[in-house]
XYZ file of C-alpha atoms in Angstrom:
394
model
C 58.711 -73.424 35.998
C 58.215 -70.116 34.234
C 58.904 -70.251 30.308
C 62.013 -68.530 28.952
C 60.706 -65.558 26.545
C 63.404 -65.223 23.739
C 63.570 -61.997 22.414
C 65.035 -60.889 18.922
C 68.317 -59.409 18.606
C 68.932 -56.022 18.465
C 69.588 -54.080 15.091
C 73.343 -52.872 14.892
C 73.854 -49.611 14.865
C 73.031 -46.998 12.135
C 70.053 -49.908 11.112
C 67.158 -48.267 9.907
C 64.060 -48.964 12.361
C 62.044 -51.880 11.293
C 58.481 -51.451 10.187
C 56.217 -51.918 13.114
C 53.898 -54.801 12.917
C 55.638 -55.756 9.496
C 54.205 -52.797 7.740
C 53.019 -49.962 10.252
C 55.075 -47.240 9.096
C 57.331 -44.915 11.234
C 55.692 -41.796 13.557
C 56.331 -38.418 12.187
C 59.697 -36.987 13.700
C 59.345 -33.940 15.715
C 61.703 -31.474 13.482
C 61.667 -28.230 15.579
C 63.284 -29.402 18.380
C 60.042 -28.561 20.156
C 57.515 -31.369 19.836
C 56.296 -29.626 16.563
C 56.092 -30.266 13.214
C 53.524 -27.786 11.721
C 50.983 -30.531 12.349
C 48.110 -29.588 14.475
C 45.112 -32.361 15.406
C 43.049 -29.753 16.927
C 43.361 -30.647 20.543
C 46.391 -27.855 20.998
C 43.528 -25.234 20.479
C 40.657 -26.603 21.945
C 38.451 -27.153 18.649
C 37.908 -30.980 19.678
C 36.214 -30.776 23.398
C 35.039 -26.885 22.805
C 37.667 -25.037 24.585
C 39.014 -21.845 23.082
C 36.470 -22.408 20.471
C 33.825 -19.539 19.157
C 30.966 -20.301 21.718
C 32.871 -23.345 23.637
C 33.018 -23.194 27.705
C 36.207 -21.466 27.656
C 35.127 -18.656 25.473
C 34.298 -15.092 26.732
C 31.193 -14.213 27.912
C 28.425 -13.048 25.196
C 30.355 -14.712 22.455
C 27.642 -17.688 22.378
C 26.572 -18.741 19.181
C 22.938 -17.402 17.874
C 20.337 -19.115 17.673
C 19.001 -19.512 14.077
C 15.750 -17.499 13.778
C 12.183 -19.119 13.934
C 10.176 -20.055 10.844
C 6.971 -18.329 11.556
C 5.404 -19.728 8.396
C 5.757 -23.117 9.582
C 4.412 -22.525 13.092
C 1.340 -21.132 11.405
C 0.777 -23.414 8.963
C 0.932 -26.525 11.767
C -1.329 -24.162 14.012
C -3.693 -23.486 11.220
C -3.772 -27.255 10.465
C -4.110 -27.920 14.252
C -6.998 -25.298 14.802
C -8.643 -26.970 11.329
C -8.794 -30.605 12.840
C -9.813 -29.722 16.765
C -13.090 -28.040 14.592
C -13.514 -30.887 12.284
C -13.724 -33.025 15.290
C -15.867 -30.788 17.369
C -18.287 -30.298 14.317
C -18.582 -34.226 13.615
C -18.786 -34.729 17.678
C -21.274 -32.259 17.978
C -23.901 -33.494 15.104
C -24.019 -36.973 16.018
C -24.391 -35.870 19.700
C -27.426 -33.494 18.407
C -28.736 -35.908 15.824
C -29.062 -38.527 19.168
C -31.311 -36.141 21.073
C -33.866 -35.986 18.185
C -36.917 -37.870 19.590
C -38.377 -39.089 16.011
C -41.916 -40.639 16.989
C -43.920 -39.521 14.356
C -44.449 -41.567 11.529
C -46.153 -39.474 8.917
C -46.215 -42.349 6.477
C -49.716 -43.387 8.166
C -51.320 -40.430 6.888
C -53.411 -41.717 4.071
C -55.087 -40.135 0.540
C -51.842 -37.105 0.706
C -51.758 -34.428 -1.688
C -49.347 -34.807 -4.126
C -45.814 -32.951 -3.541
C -45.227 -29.406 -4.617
C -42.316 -27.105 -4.355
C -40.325 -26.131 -1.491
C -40.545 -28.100 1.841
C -43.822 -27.626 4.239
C -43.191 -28.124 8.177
C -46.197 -28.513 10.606
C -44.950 -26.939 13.657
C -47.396 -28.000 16.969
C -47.330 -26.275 20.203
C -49.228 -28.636 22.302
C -50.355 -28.810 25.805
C -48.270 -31.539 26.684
C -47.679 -31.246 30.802
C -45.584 -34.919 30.241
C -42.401 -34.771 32.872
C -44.272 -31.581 34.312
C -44.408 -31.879 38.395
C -47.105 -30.352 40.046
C -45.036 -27.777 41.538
C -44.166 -26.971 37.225
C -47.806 -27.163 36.396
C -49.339 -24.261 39.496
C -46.068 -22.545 38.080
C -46.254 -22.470 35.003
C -50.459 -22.205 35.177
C -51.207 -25.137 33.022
C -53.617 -26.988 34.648
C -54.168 -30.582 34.628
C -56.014 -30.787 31.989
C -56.745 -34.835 30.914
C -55.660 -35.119 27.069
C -53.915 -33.978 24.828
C -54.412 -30.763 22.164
C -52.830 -27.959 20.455
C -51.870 -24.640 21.405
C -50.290 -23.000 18.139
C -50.610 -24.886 14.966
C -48.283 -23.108 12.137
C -47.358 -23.787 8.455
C -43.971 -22.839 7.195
C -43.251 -22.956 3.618
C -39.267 -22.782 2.588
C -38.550 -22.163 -0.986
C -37.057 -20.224 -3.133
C -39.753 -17.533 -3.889
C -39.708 -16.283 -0.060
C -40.715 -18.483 3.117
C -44.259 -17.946 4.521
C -45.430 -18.687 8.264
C -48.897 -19.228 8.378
C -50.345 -19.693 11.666
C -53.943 -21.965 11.963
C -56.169 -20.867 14.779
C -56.659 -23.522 16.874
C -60.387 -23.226 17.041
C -60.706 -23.484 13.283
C -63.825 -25.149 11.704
C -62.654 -28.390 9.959
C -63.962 -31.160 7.856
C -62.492 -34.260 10.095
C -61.527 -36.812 6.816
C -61.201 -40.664 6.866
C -58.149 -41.362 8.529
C -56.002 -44.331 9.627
C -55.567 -45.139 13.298
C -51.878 -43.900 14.429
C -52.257 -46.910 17.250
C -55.084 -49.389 15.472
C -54.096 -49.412 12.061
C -57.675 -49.376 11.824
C -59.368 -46.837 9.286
C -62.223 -45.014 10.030
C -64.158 -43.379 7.336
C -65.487 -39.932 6.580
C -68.366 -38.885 7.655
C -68.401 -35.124 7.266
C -68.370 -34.546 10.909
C -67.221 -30.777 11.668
C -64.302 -30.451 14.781
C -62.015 -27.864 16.021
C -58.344 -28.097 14.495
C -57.488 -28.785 17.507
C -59.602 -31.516 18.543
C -58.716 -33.805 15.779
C -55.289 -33.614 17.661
C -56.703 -34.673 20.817
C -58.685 -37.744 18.938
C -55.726 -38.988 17.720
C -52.471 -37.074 17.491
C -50.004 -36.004 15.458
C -51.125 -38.078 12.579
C -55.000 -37.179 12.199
C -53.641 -33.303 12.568
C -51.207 -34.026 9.458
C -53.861 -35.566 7.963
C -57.180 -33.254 8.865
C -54.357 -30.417 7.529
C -53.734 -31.819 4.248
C -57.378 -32.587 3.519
C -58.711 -29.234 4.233
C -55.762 -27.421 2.481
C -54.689 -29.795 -0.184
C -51.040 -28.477 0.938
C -48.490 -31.820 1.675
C -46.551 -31.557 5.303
C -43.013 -32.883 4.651
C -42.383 -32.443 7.990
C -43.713 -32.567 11.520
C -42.307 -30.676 14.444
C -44.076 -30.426 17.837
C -42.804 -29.068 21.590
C -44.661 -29.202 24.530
C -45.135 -27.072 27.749
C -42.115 -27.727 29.466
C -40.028 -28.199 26.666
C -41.041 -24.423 25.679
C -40.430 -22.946 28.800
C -36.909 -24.879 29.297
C -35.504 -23.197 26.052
C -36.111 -19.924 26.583
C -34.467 -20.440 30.264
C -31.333 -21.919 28.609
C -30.726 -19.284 26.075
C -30.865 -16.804 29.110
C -34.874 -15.032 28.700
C -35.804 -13.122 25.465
C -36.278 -9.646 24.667
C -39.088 -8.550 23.217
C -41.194 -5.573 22.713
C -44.548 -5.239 24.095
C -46.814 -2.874 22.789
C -49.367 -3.156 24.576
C -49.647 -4.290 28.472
C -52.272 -6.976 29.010
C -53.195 -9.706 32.568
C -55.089 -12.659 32.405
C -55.754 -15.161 35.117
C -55.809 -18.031 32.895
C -52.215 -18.140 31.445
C -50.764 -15.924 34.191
C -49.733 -13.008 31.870
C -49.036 -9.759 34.021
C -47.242 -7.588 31.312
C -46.101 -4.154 31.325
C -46.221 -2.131 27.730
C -42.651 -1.486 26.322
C -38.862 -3.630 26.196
C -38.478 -6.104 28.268
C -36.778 -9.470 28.595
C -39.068 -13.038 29.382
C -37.829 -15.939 31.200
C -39.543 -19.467 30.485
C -42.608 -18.625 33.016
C -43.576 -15.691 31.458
C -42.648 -16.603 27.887
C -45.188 -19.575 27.990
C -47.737 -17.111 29.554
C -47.453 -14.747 26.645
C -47.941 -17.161 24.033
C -50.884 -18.910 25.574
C -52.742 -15.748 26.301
C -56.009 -15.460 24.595
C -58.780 -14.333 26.795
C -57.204 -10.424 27.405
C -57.519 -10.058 23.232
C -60.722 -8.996 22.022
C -59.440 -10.942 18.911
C -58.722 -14.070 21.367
C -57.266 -17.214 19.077
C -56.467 -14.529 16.319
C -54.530 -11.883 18.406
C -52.545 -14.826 20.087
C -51.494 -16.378 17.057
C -49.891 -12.854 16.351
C -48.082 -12.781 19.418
C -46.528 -16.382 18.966
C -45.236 -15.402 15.575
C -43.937 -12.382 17.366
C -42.382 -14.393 20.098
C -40.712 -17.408 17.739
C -39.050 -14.491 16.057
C -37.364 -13.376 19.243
C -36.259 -16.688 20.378
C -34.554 -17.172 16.838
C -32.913 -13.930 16.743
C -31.544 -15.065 20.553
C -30.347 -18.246 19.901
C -28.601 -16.835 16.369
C -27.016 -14.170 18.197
C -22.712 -14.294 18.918
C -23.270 -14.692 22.692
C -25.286 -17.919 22.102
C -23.697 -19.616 19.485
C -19.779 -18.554 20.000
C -20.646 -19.665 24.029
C -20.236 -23.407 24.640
C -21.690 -22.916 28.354
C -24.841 -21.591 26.770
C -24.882 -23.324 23.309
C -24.584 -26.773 24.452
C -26.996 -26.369 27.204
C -29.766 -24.837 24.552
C -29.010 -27.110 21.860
C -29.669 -29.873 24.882
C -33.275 -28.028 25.717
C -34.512 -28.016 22.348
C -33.668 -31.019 20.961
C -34.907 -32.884 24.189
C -37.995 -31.064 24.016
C -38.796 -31.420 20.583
C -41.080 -34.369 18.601
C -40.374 -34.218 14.702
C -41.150 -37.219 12.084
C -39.181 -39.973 11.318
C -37.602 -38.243 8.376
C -36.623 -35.491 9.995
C -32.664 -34.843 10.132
C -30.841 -31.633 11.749
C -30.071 -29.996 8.371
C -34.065 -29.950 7.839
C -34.392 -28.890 11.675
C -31.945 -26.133 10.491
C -33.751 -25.335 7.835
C -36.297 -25.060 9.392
C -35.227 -22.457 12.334
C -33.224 -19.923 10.017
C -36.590 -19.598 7.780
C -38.266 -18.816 10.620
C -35.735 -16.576 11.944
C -36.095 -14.807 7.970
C -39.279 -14.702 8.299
C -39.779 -12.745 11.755
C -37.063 -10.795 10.577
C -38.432 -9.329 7.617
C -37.408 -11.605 4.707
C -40.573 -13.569 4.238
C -44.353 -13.319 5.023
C -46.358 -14.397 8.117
C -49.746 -14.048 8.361
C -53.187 -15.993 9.785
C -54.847 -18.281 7.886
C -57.521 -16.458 5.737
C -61.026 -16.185 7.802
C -64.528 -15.631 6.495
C -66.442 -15.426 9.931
C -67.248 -17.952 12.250
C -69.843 -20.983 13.343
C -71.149 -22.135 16.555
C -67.250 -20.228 17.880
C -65.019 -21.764 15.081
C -63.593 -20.006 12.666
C -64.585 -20.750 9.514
C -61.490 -20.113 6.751
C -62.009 -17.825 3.966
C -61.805 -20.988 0.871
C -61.209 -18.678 -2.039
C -58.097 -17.054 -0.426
C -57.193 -20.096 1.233
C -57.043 -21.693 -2.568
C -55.026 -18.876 -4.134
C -52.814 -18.978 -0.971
C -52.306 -23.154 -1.033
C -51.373 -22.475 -5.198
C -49.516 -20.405 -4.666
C -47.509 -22.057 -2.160
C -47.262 -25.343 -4.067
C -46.163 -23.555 -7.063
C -43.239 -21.686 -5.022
C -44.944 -18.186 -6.139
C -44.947 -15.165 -4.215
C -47.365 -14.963 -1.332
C -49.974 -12.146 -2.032
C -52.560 -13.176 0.230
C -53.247 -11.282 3.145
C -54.545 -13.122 6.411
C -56.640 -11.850 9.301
């Protein structure tokens, strides 16, 4: 059965309405007779879902609402901050990647009885005949040979300080004094006894080491830091950095090295770069004259390298940044800043801001060239002393 629902009784007449709820107070009466009482919620003139509104869907056509203007300082400060970190980044990348390809293998602290330090820093840069990784297909191309061993082809000195750098190049067929030395793979040391070598040779008896060392001893200059680069490695630069121009003022051949070159401007690739630096036998100078045109050459590959084209260009940069630092051989102190260093002194140097010259000769015995001592003294002071170079070399 359904419940019965009792419902109040109804006010009499004339009651006033009760409140609703027991205390919900009475709706507005509509006093114009029209559904209007002068109060207006918004939804009569569309301000609530847009309609009729300035820039709603039912207003006319170009009366949108603008669009507040953009804050250009903003955008360039986050772009500025954006272009800052992508660098930071790339810089940090980029050293660690380089500072990974330096092969360090020498170990200069094996050099025994050193000259005490001086001023400025002293690199021993070593072009040396090194066919290692060369195919034979490289080495008929390149003319090396296959030569058993091991020498030098350009053995330089470059001073950095703050008096002016100096490049100093050391004929490789200098007369030395071959010192006491200690073994670079023995330990073993083997005592002076005045025996007379080529610069060179002392290279070939036992590397990087007894060079450093024979240096020192017969120049009472200290290396600080070791830097060698071998056949290959040579010719694979100057390939990545796209050939070098250079001047030649003279045209010269020789069978040996493979030179063939015209007189006047001209730009080398790695074949015939390695063939101009190695040429010797077309100079009636021979070790002297070539040591000249190596100095000439470095300065040309630095001035490359330096240039916009190289250094702005990551498909060129990276891939000669890769060919150097593969190629090179430095000490085990050696970081990139001093490899830096290093390369814009040089670059100076060539370029007018320093002095290159040969080392000082006085004549020559049984076809080594003996070095001019008192020059070679008043050079070596000066140098330690960071003093203006006023020696003149051959």
């Amino acid at each position: 059965m359904m419940r019965q629902v009792r419902r109040p009784a109804a006010p009499p007449p004339g009651a006033p309405a009760p409140q609703y709820g027991g205390g919900v107070p009475r709706q507005p009466s509509y006093v114009d007779g029209q559904g209007h009482d002068g109060y207006d919620s918004g939804y009569n003139t569309g301000q609530v879902y847009g309609g009729g509104g300035p820039g709603g869907p039912g207003a006319p056509a170009g009366t949108r609402a603008p669009r507040p203007a953009p804050n250009w300082g903003r955008r360039i400060k986050v772009g500025a901050i954006t272009l800052a970190a992508v660098l930071v980044v790339t810089s940090v990348a980029t050293y660690f990647w380089a500072d990974s390809k330096l092969n360090r293998d020498v170990d200069l602290s094996q050099v025994i009885d050193r000259p005490s330090e001086g001023e400025g820093t002293n690199y021993l840069i070593v072009g040396s005949d090194s066919r290692k990784g060369m195919s034979s297909e490289d080495k008929k191309r390149l003319h090396t040979g296959s030569a058993e061993g091991q020498r030098t082809d350009s053995v330089m000195i470059l001073h950095v300080g703050s008096n002016g750098d100096t490049l100093i190049s050391l004929p490789r067929d200098s007369d030395v004094v071959v010192p006491s030395y200690k073994g670079s793979t023995s330990g073993k040391v083997y005592p002076a006894t005045g025996r007379h070598a080529k610069l060179n040779a002392t290279y070939a008896e036992d590397g990087p080491t007894l060079l450093t060392r024979t240096v020192e001893y017969n120049t009472g200059l200290r290396i600080d830091h070791y830097v060698e680069i071998g056949f290959a490695g040579f010719a694979n630069i100057v390939d990545a950095v796209g050939g070098v121009d250079i001047k030649i003022d003279k045209g010269f051949k020789d069978k040996y090295s493979g030179a063939d070159f015209q007189a006047g401007e001209q730009t080398l690739n790695g074949e015939q770069a390695l063939a101009f630096v190695r040429t010797r036998h077309a100079f009636a100078a021979s070790d002297l004259e070539r040591t000249k045109n190596q100095q000439k050459f470095l300065a040309a590959l630095a001035h490359q390298v330096a240039t916009p084209s190289t250094v702005l260009n990551p498909f060129k940069f990276y891939p000669t940044m890769g060919a150097g630092l593969d190629s090179l051989s430095v000490d085990k102190d050696m970081g990139l800043f001093d490899l830096a260093s290093m390369f814009w002194a040089m670059k100076g140097v060539n370029g007018g801001d320093g002095t290159s010259l040969n080392m000082p000769v006085s004549g020559s015995v049984g076809g080594n060239l003996v070095w001019d001592k008192a020059k070679v003294k008043t050079l070596v002071d000066e140098l330690k002393n960071d003093e203006k170079v006023t020696v003149s070399g051959n």
